[in-house]
Each structure stands twice: as structure tokens, then as C-alpha cells.
Amino acid sequence: MSITENLKSISEELASFPKVKLIAVTKTKPIEILLEAYQAGLREFGENKVQEMLPKYEALPKDIHWHLIGHLQTNKVKYIAPFVYMIHSVDSLKLLQEIDKQGKKSNKIINCLLQIYIATEESKFGLDEQELTELLENQDFKMLKNIKIKGVMGMATNTENTELISQEFGNLKNIFEKIRQQYQGENIDFQEISMGMSGDYSLAIEQGSTMVRIGSKIFGSR
Ligand SMILES: *Cc1c(COP(=O)(O)O)cnc(C)c1O
């Protein structure tokens, strides 16, 4: 199957869910492949590494929305701040403060998602529920003006156990709803739940995902 054909079948599937946006995860793929996806109509691209996103941003049309989906180090924020559309992987106040600082330099407000730890595996990044509420209640957080918290992101356990995956996604949806009701502020605008990848996006959509991050199902295995 070609990229265009893969995209067509995924888009048909997603058409029944108007709230769900497709983020095409293009990590490790060369620029020609991204161009093909662009020509097929895609504008939302996800990369997990700053050093890979930069040359792709420079080479490709400027109406692409770039989503940083992988772990982000504080010292790399400055490279992507001028153009990044959304950072899905924010997991500390320190990182948010740096994003805010660089957003101010670029005279923009940077969209962020807070990455929540929902899996039962040890290796995944993210905040637990208590760390999340501590962050949102922190006075230093409330002062940040050049970031906007648009919602949450999470990754389920890498398992065949669909019941467990659904439970983890359902948990993220519950956290999202709780936060949306309890926390308001100038820099909070809770809209998005980024959950679901090639292997589990159908389960994520069932549980209320608004952004699915799909790589291998569009571009083939890496
Ligand atoms: C690689 C990656 C994806 C996409 O994974 P696929 O299984 O190829 O769809 C989604 N989210 C994150 C954070 C990733 O690093």
C-alpha cells in the first residue's frame, strides 16, 4: 500500500469522528516522504526529536503545523520555539518556564499539552495525577503568559491486552474532565486529549481522543 492509499483508508475511518485530528508521525522518514504526505493533503506533522524536526521544518512548506511529541530537553526549546505549533510532551514546571521564556522572545503563545503517565510500564515519561495538580496550582505556573495548556497527552502500555489499554485511555479522559472542571486561568484552555498511535488509536477514539498520533500505519514500519 502507498502512503496515499494508507492515508485514504485512515481518513475514511476518522471521518466518522469529526473531533479527532490526525497527526502524521514522520520521525525517521526522509523529506521526500514528508513531501508526499504534504501533497496528499496532510498539514499536521509530529516529530519526536528537535534535531530531526529542524531540517524538515526548513525544507518543507511553511503552512505545516509541527507537533513535538517526544521528550523535550530544556536546552533545546529555543530551537523550536519560533515555529512549533504544539508541544505534546510537557512534563515539568521547569520545562514550561523555559517554553514560556522562549515564547516571549518569539512574541508568541506556545500551545502545550501536559504529558500524563497512564501506562503500567516503568519506561514512559509523564506526570502523575498529583504532580499534575501541583503544577496547575503553583503560583509560578499561573504567572506564565506565553504558554497555553491545551490539554493532555498520554501513551498506553505496549501490550496486546486491549482491556488494559482502554482502561488507561479512559483514565486519561477522566483526568482531562476533572482538570477541565476544576482549573481555569488565562494560560489554560483545555480542549485536546492526544492519545492513540498506529496500534491502539481505535481504542483511544472510543475513550475520547481528539488527536491521534499515527506513524507506521501511514508510512510503514521504521
Ligand atoms: C513514534 C510515536 C508515535 C507513532 O507511533 P506509531 O506506532 O508508528 O504510530 C506516537 N507518539 C509518540 C510519542 C511517538 O514517539
PDB file of N, CA and C in Angstrom, residues 35-115:
ATOM      1  N   LEU A  35       7.080  15.154   1.951  1.00  0.00           N
ATOM      2  CA  LEU A  35       6.509  15.921   0.842  1.00  0.00           C
ATOM      3  C   LEU A  35       5.340  15.174   0.209  1.00  0.00           C
ATOM      4  N   GLU A  36       5.508  13.861   0.101  1.00  0.00           N
ATOM      5  CA  GLU A  36       4.433  13.041  -0.458  1.00  0.00           C
ATOM      6  C   GLU A  36       3.181  13.146   0.418  1.00  0.00           C
ATOM      7  N   ALA A  37       3.398  13.106   1.731  1.00  0.00           N
ATOM      8  CA  ALA A  37       2.267  13.225   2.663  1.00  0.00           C
ATOM      9  C   ALA A  37       1.646  14.618   2.562  1.00  0.00           C
ATOM     10  N   TYR A  38       2.499  15.621   2.398  1.00  0.00           N
ATOM     11  CA  TYR A  38       2.008  17.002   2.235  1.00  0.00           C
ATOM     12  C   TYR A  38       1.151  17.110   0.975  1.00  0.00           C
ATOM     13  N   GLN A  39       1.642  16.507  -0.093  1.00  0.00           N
ATOM     14  CA  GLN A  39       0.900  16.569  -1.355  1.00  0.00           C
ATOM     15  C   GLN A  39      -0.409  15.791  -1.277  1.00  0.00           C
ATOM     16  N   ALA A  40      -0.443  14.808  -0.382  1.00  0.00           N
ATOM     17  CA  ALA A  40      -1.698  14.070  -0.170  1.00  0.00           C
ATOM     18  C   ALA A  40      -2.661  14.862   0.724  1.00  0.00           C
ATOM     19  N   GLY A  41      -2.216  16.026   1.204  1.00  0.00           N
ATOM     20  CA  GLY A  41      -3.125  16.903   1.942  1.00  0.00           C
ATOM     21  C   GLY A  41      -2.831  17.057   3.422  1.00  0.00           C
ATOM     22  N   LEU A  42      -1.829  16.345   3.944  1.00  0.00           N
ATOM     23  CA  LEU A  42      -1.542  16.423   5.383  1.00  0.00           C
ATOM     24  C   LEU A  42      -0.847  17.736   5.735  1.00  0.00           C
ATOM     25  N   ARG A  43      -1.232  18.310   6.871  1.00  0.00           N
ATOM     26  CA  ARG A  43      -0.598  19.539   7.348  1.00  0.00           C
ATOM     27  C   ARG A  43      -0.133  19.427   8.802  1.00  0.00           C
ATOM     28  N   GLU A  44      -0.556  18.398   9.531  1.00  0.00           N
ATOM     29  CA  GLU A  44      -0.175  18.226  10.938  1.00  0.00           C
ATOM     30  C   GLU A  44       0.881  17.128  11.008  1.00  0.00           C
ATOM     31  N   PHE A  45       2.132  17.516  11.301  1.00  0.00           N
ATOM     32  CA  PHE A  45       3.222  16.549  11.337  1.00  0.00           C
ATOM     33  C   PHE A  45       3.801  16.453  12.754  1.00  0.00           C
ATOM     34  N   GLY A  46       4.069  15.231  13.197  1.00  0.00           N
ATOM     35  CA  GLY A  46       4.651  15.015  14.515  1.00  0.00           C
ATOM     36  C   GLY A  46       6.051  14.442  14.431  1.00  0.00           C
ATOM     37  N   GLU A  47       6.971  15.035  15.187  1.00  0.00           N
ATOM     38  CA  GLU A  47       8.353  14.547  15.275  1.00  0.00           C
ATOM     39  C   GLU A  47       8.703  14.381  16.742  1.00  0.00           C
ATOM     40  N   ASN A  48       9.591  13.434  17.055  1.00  0.00           N
ATOM     41  CA  ASN A  48       9.920  13.234  18.469  1.00  0.00           C
ATOM     42  C   ASN A  48      11.280  13.804  18.858  1.00  0.00           C
ATOM     43  N   LYS A  49      12.056  14.293  17.867  1.00  0.00           N
ATOM     44  CA  LYS A  49      13.374  14.848  18.195  1.00  0.00           C
ATOM     45  C   LYS A  49      13.553  16.227  17.566  1.00  0.00           C
ATOM     46  N   VAL A  50      14.062  17.153  18.378  1.00  0.00           N
ATOM     47  CA  VAL A  50      14.292  18.519  17.910  1.00  0.00           C
ATOM     48  C   VAL A  50      15.248  18.524  16.715  1.00  0.00           C
ATOM     49  N   GLN A  51      16.335  17.774  16.815  1.00  0.00           N
ATOM     50  CA  GLN A  51      17.363  17.839  15.758  1.00  0.00           C
ATOM     51  C   GLN A  51      16.869  17.249  14.448  1.00  0.00           C
ATOM     52  N   GLU A  52      15.784  16.480  14.507  1.00  0.00           N
ATOM     53  CA  GLU A  52      15.209  15.944  13.280  1.00  0.00           C
ATOM     54  C   GLU A  52      14.120  16.881  12.735  1.00  0.00           C
ATOM     55  N   MET A  53      13.432  17.543  13.644  1.00  0.00           N
ATOM     56  CA  MET A  53      12.364  18.441  13.214  1.00  0.00           C
ATOM     57  C   MET A  53      12.928  19.677  12.500  1.00  0.00           C
ATOM     58  N   LEU A  54      14.052  20.199  12.980  1.00  0.00           N
ATOM     59  CA  LEU A  54      14.602  21.450  12.449  1.00  0.00           C
ATOM     60  C   LEU A  54      14.861  21.426  10.939  1.00  0.00           C
ATOM     61  N   PRO A  55      15.651  20.471  10.437  1.00  0.00           N
ATOM     62  CA  PRO A  55      15.905  20.486   8.985  1.00  0.00           C
ATOM     63  C   PRO A  55      14.643  20.214   8.162  1.00  0.00           C
ATOM     64  N   LYS A  56      13.728  19.456   8.721  1.00  0.00           N
ATOM     65  CA  LYS A  56      12.477  19.194   7.994  1.00  0.00           C
ATOM     66  C   LYS A  56      11.630  20.466   7.915  1.00  0.00           C
ATOM     67  N   TYR A  57      11.587  21.181   9.036  1.00  0.00           N
ATOM     68  CA  TYR A  57      10.870  22.465   9.030  1.00  0.00           C
ATOM     69  C   TYR A  57      11.455  23.383   7.964  1.00  0.00           C
ATOM     70  N   GLU A  58      12.788  23.452   7.920  1.00  0.00           N
ATOM     71  CA  GLU A  58      13.436  24.363   6.986  1.00  0.00           C
ATOM     72  C   GLU A  58      13.183  23.985   5.536  1.00  0.00           C
ATOM     73  N   ALA A  59      13.101  22.691   5.263  1.00  0.00           N
ATOM     74  CA  ALA A  59      12.984  22.229   3.879  1.00  0.00           C
ATOM     75  C   ALA A  59      11.550  22.234   3.346  1.00  0.00           C
ATOM     76  N   LEU A  60      10.572  22.219   4.233  1.00  0.00           N
ATOM     77  CA  LEU A  60       9.194  21.967   3.784  1.00  0.00           C
ATOM     78  C   LEU A  60       8.330  23.234   3.802  1.00  0.00           C
ATOM     79  N   PRO A  61       7.178  23.199   3.126  1.00  0.00           N
ATOM     80  CA  PRO A  61       6.289  24.374   3.081  1.00  0.00           C
ATOM     81  C   PRO A  61       5.924  24.880   4.473  1.00  0.00           C
ATOM     82  N   LYS A  62       5.703  26.182   4.555  1.00  0.00           N
ATOM     83  CA  LYS A  62       5.579  26.807   5.873  1.00  0.00           C
ATOM     84  C   LYS A  62       4.163  26.769   6.449  1.00  0.00           C
ATOM     85  N   ASP A  63       3.215  26.167   5.721  1.00  0.00           N
ATOM     86  CA  ASP A  63       1.872  26.056   6.307  1.00  0.00           C
ATOM     87  C   ASP A  63       1.688  24.738   7.064  1.00  0.00           C
ATOM     88  N   ILE A  64       2.764  24.015   7.278  1.00  0.00           N
ATOM     89  CA  ILE A  64       2.692  22.786   8.087  1.00  0.00           C
ATOM     90  C   ILE A  64       2.662  23.149   9.573  1.00  0.00           C
ATOM     91  N   HIS A  65       1.837  22.466  10.331  1.00  0.00           N
ATOM     92  CA  HIS A  65       1.837  22.571  11.797  1.00  0.00           C
ATOM     93  C   HIS A  65       2.760  21.490  12.356  1.00  0.00           C
ATOM     94  N   TRP A  66       3.805  21.922  13.067  1.00  0.00           N
ATOM     95  CA  TRP A  66       4.768  20.968  13.624  1.00  0.00           C
ATOM     96  C   TRP A  66       4.442  20.666  15.081  1.00  0.00           C
ATOM     97  N   HIS A  67       4.286  19.374  15.379  1.00  0.00           N
ATOM     98  CA  HIS A  67       3.970  18.914  16.732  1.00  0.00           C
ATOM     99  C   HIS A  67       5.176  18.177  17.293  1.00  0.00           C
ATOM    100  N   LEU A  68       5.709  18.651  18.412  1.00  0.00           N
ATOM    101  CA  LEU A  68       6.803  17.937  19.068  1.00  0.00           C
ATOM    102  C   LEU A  68       6.161  16.931  20.032  1.00  0.00           C
ATOM    103  N   ILE A  69       6.395  15.632  19.784  1.00  0.00           N
ATOM    104  CA  ILE A  69       5.689  14.606  20.561  1.00  0.00           C
ATOM    105  C   ILE A  69       6.614  13.815  21.477  1.00  0.00           C
ATOM    106  N   GLY A  70       7.920  13.986  21.334  1.00  0.00           N
ATOM    107  CA  GLY A  70       8.865  13.224  22.154  1.00  0.00           C
ATOM    108  C   GLY A  70       9.397  14.043  23.317  1.00  0.00           C
ATOM    109  N   HIS A  71      10.133  13.381  24.185  1.00  0.00           N
ATOM    110  CA  HIS A  71      10.694  14.050  25.357  1.00  0.00           C
ATOM    111  C   HIS A  71      11.540  15.251  24.927  1.00  0.00           C
ATOM    112  N   LEU A  72      11.328  16.379  25.590  1.00  0.00           N
ATOM    113  CA  LEU A  72      11.997  17.629  25.214  1.00  0.00           C
ATOM    114  C   LEU A  72      12.911  18.091  26.337  1.00  0.00           C
ATOM    115  N   GLN A  73      14.169  18.325  25.986  1.00  0.00           N
ATOM    116  CA  GLN A  73      15.119  18.852  26.967  1.00  0.00           C
ATOM    117  C   GLN A  73      15.046  20.371  26.981  1.00  0.00           C
ATOM    118  N   THR A  74      15.181  20.924  28.176  1.00  0.00           N
ATOM    119  CA  THR A  74      15.067  22.375  28.365  1.00  0.00           C
ATOM    120  C   THR A  74      15.989  23.158  27.421  1.00  0.00           C
ATOM    121  N   ASN A  75      17.209  22.674  27.255  1.00  0.00           N
ATOM    122  CA  ASN A  75      18.183  23.430  26.452  1.00  0.00           C
ATOM    123  C   ASN A  75      17.899  23.383  24.947  1.00  0.00           C
ATOM    124  N   LYS A  76      16.892  22.618  24.527  1.00  0.00           N
ATOM    125  CA  LYS A  76      16.568  22.546  23.090  1.00  0.00           C
ATOM    126  C   LYS A  76      15.321  23.342  22.724  1.00  0.00           C
ATOM    127  N   VAL A  77      14.635  23.871  23.731  1.00  0.00           N
ATOM    128  CA  VAL A  77      13.365  24.578  23.469  1.00  0.00           C
ATOM    129  C   VAL A  77      13.580  25.744  22.511  1.00  0.00           C
ATOM    130  N   LYS A  78      14.711  26.443  22.686  1.00  0.00           N
ATOM    131  CA  LYS A  78      14.948  27.656  21.897  1.00  0.00           C
ATOM    132  C   LYS A  78      14.970  27.403  20.386  1.00  0.00           C
ATOM    133  N   TYR A  79      15.340  26.204  19.983  1.00  0.00           N
ATOM    134  CA  TYR A  79      15.433  25.924  18.548  1.00  0.00           C
ATOM    135  C   TYR A  79      14.061  25.794  17.883  1.00  0.00           C
ATOM    136  N   ILE A  80      13.088  25.304  18.637  1.00  0.00           N
ATOM    137  CA  ILE A  80      11.778  25.059  18.006  1.00  0.00           C
ATOM    138  C   ILE A  80      10.738  26.132  18.335  1.00  0.00           C
ATOM    139  N   ALA A  81      11.014  26.914  19.389  1.00  0.00           N
ATOM    140  CA  ALA A  81      10.014  27.896  19.844  1.00  0.00           C
ATOM    141  C   ALA A  81       9.501  28.816  18.726  1.00  0.00           C
ATOM    142  N   PRO A  82      10.369  29.285  17.810  1.00  0.00           N
ATOM    143  CA  PRO A  82       9.881  30.231  16.801  1.00  0.00           C
ATOM    144  C   PRO A  82       8.823  29.655  15.858  1.00  0.00           C
ATOM    145  N   PHE A  83       8.779  28.344  15.685  1.00  0.00           N
ATOM    146  CA  PHE A  83       7.854  27.820  14.673  1.00  0.00           C
ATOM    147  C   PHE A  83       6.954  26.687  15.162  1.00  0.00           C
ATOM    148  N   VAL A  84       7.257  26.082  16.299  1.00  0.00           N
ATOM    149  CA  VAL A  84       6.498  24.879  16.689  1.00  0.00           C
ATOM    150  C   VAL A  84       5.024  25.241  16.916  1.00  0.00           C
ATOM    151  N   TYR A  85       4.129  24.320  16.547  1.00  0.00           N
ATOM    152  CA  TYR A  85       2.686  24.576  16.694  1.00  0.00           C
ATOM    153  C   TYR A  85       2.180  24.093  18.043  1.00  0.00           C
ATOM    154  N   MET A  86       2.668  22.916  18.465  1.00  0.00           N
ATOM    155  CA  MET A  86       2.222  22.382  19.751  1.00  0.00           C
ATOM    156  C   MET A  86       3.288  21.438  20.305  1.00  0.00           C
ATOM    157  N   ILE A  87       3.505  21.524  21.618  1.00  0.00           N
ATOM    158  CA  ILE A  87       4.424  20.597  22.290  1.00  0.00           C
ATOM    159  C   ILE A  87       3.573  19.649  23.135  1.00  0.00           C
ATOM    160  N   HIS A  88       3.582  18.351  22.776  1.00  0.00           N
ATOM    161  CA  HIS A  88       2.698  17.363  23.428  1.00  0.00           C
ATOM    162  C   HIS A  88       3.295  16.785  24.703  1.00  0.00           C
ATOM    163  N   SER A  89       4.575  17.019  24.933  1.00  0.00           N
ATOM    164  CA  SER A  89       5.308  16.218  25.911  1.00  0.00           C
ATOM    165  C   SER A  89       5.835  17.037  27.089  1.00  0.00           C
ATOM    166  N   VAL A  90       5.048  17.997  27.556  1.00  0.00           N
ATOM    167  CA  VAL A  90       5.487  18.828  28.674  1.00  0.00           C
ATOM    168  C   VAL A  90       5.274  18.073  29.980  1.00  0.00           C
ATOM    169  N   ASP A  91       6.353  17.900  30.747  1.00  0.00           N
ATOM    170  CA  ASP A  91       6.230  17.072  31.944  1.00  0.00           C
ATOM    171  C   ASP A  91       6.873  17.699  33.187  1.00  0.00           C
ATOM    172  N   SER A  92       7.141  19.025  33.140  1.00  0.00           N
ATOM    173  CA  SER A  92       7.645  19.684  34.352  1.00  0.00           C
ATOM    174  C   SER A  92       7.425  21.190  34.270  1.00  0.00           C
ATOM    175  N   LEU A  93       7.379  21.817  35.436  1.00  0.00           N
ATOM    176  CA  LEU A  93       7.249  23.278  35.504  1.00  0.00           C
ATOM    177  C   LEU A  93       8.487  23.947  34.915  1.00  0.00           C
ATOM    178  N   LYS A  94       9.644  23.350  35.182  1.00  0.00           N
ATOM    179  CA  LYS A  94      10.902  23.906  34.684  1.00  0.00           C
ATOM    180  C   LYS A  94      10.872  23.990  33.151  1.00  0.00           C
ATOM    181  N   LEU A  95      10.397  22.950  32.520  1.00  0.00           N
ATOM    182  CA  LEU A  95      10.300  22.941  31.060  1.00  0.00           C
ATOM    183  C   LEU A  95       9.298  23.995  30.586  1.00  0.00           C
ATOM    184  N   LEU A  96       8.167  24.089  31.272  1.00  0.00           N
ATOM    185  CA  LEU A  96       7.151  25.083  30.910  1.00  0.00           C
ATOM    186  C   LEU A  96       7.694  26.504  31.019  1.00  0.00           C
ATOM    187  N   GLN A  97       8.489  26.744  32.065  1.00  0.00           N
ATOM    188  CA  GLN A  97       9.059  28.077  32.257  1.00  0.00           C
ATOM    189  C   GLN A  97       9.996  28.436  31.104  1.00  0.00           C
ATOM    190  N   GLU A  98      10.747  27.448  30.643  1.00  0.00           N
ATOM    191  CA  GLU A  98      11.646  27.693  29.520  1.00  0.00           C
ATOM    192  C   GLU A  98      10.851  27.916  28.229  1.00  0.00           C
ATOM    193  N   ILE A  99       9.788  27.134  28.021  1.00  0.00           N
ATOM    194  CA  ILE A  99       8.942  27.325  26.840  1.00  0.00           C
ATOM    195  C   ILE A  99       8.337  28.731  26.871  1.00  0.00           C
ATOM    196  N   ASP A 100       7.899  29.150  28.050  1.00  0.00           N
ATOM    197  CA  ASP A 100       7.327  30.488  28.216  1.00  0.00           C
ATOM    198  C   ASP A 100       8.344  31.574  27.854  1.00  0.00           C
ATOM    199  N   LYS A 101       9.566  31.393  28.364  1.00  0.00           N
ATOM    200  CA  LYS A 101      10.642  32.361  28.115  1.00  0.00           C
ATOM    201  C   LYS A 101      10.942  32.476  26.615  1.00  0.00           C
ATOM    202  N   GLN A 102      11.025  31.326  25.963  1.00  0.00           N
ATOM    203  CA  GLN A 102      11.326  31.339  24.524  1.00  0.00           C
ATOM    204  C   GLN A 102      10.127  31.813  23.713  1.00  0.00           C
ATOM    205  N   GLY A 103       8.917  31.530  24.197  1.00  0.00           N
ATOM    206  CA  GLY A 103       7.715  32.036  23.545  1.00  0.00           C
ATOM    207  C   GLY A 103       7.694  33.557  23.557  1.00  0.00           C
ATOM    208  N   LYS A 104       8.077  34.109  24.695  1.00  0.00           N
ATOM    209  CA  LYS A 104       8.126  35.561  24.835  1.00  0.00           C
ATOM    210  C   LYS A 104       9.114  36.170  23.842  1.00  0.00           C
ATOM    211  N   LYS A 105      10.294  35.540  23.718  1.00  0.00           N
ATOM    212  CA  LYS A 105      11.298  36.029  22.768  1.00  0.00           C
ATOM    213  C   LYS A 105      10.773  36.022  21.342  1.00  0.00           C
ATOM    214  N   SER A 106       9.952  35.018  21.011  1.00  0.00           N
ATOM    215  CA  SER A 106       9.393  34.913  19.663  1.00  0.00           C
ATOM    216  C   SER A 106       8.071  35.648  19.545  1.00  0.00           C
ATOM    217  N   ASN A 107       7.667  36.306  20.635  1.00  0.00           N
ATOM    218  CA  ASN A 107       6.433  37.080  20.626  1.00  0.00           C
ATOM    219  C   ASN A 107       5.225  36.223  20.264  1.00  0.00           C
ATOM    220  N   LYS A 108       5.170  35.022  20.855  1.00  0.00           N
ATOM    221  CA  LYS A 108       4.027  34.149  20.582  1.00  0.00           C
ATOM    222  C   LYS A 108       3.634  33.370  21.835  1.00  0.00           C
ATOM    223  N   ILE A 109       2.439  32.813  21.776  1.00  0.00           N
ATOM    224  CA  ILE A 109       1.969  31.931  22.841  1.00  0.00           C
ATOM    225  C   ILE A 109       2.076  30.496  22.317  1.00  0.00           C
ATOM    226  N   ILE A 110       2.803  29.668  23.033  1.00  0.00           N
ATOM    227  CA  ILE A 110       3.062  28.309  22.544  1.00  0.00           C
ATOM    228  C   ILE A 110       2.069  27.314  23.153  1.00  0.00           C
ATOM    229  N   ASN A 111       1.395  26.577  22.271  1.00  0.00           N
ATOM    230  CA  ASN A 111       0.435  25.554  22.693  1.00  0.00           C
ATOM    231  C   ASN A 111       1.163  24.365  23.303  1.00  0.00           C
ATOM    232  N   CYS A 112       0.704  23.942  24.490  1.00  0.00           N
ATOM    233  CA  CYS A 112       1.343  22.813  25.171  1.00  0.00           C
ATOM    234  C   CYS A 112       0.293  21.811  25.634  1.00  0.00           C
ATOM    235  N   LEU A 113       0.681  20.547  25.652  1.00  0.00           N
ATOM    236  CA  LEU A 113      -0.104  19.506  26.318  1.00  0.00           C
ATOM    237  C   LEU A 113       0.737  18.981  27.477  1.00  0.00           C
ATOM    238  N   LEU A 114       0.088  18.670  28.579  1.00  0.00           N
ATOM    239  CA  LEU A 114       0.806  18.060  29.701  1.00  0.00           C
ATOM    240  C   LEU A 114       0.782  16.548  29.516  1.00  0.00           C
ATOM    241  N   GLN A 115       1.974  15.973  29.504  1.00  0.00           N
ATOM    242  CA  GLN A 115       2.049  14.521  29.322  1.00  0.00           C
ATOM    243  C   GLN A 115       1.793  13.821  30.652  1.00  0.00           C
TER     244      GLN A 115
END
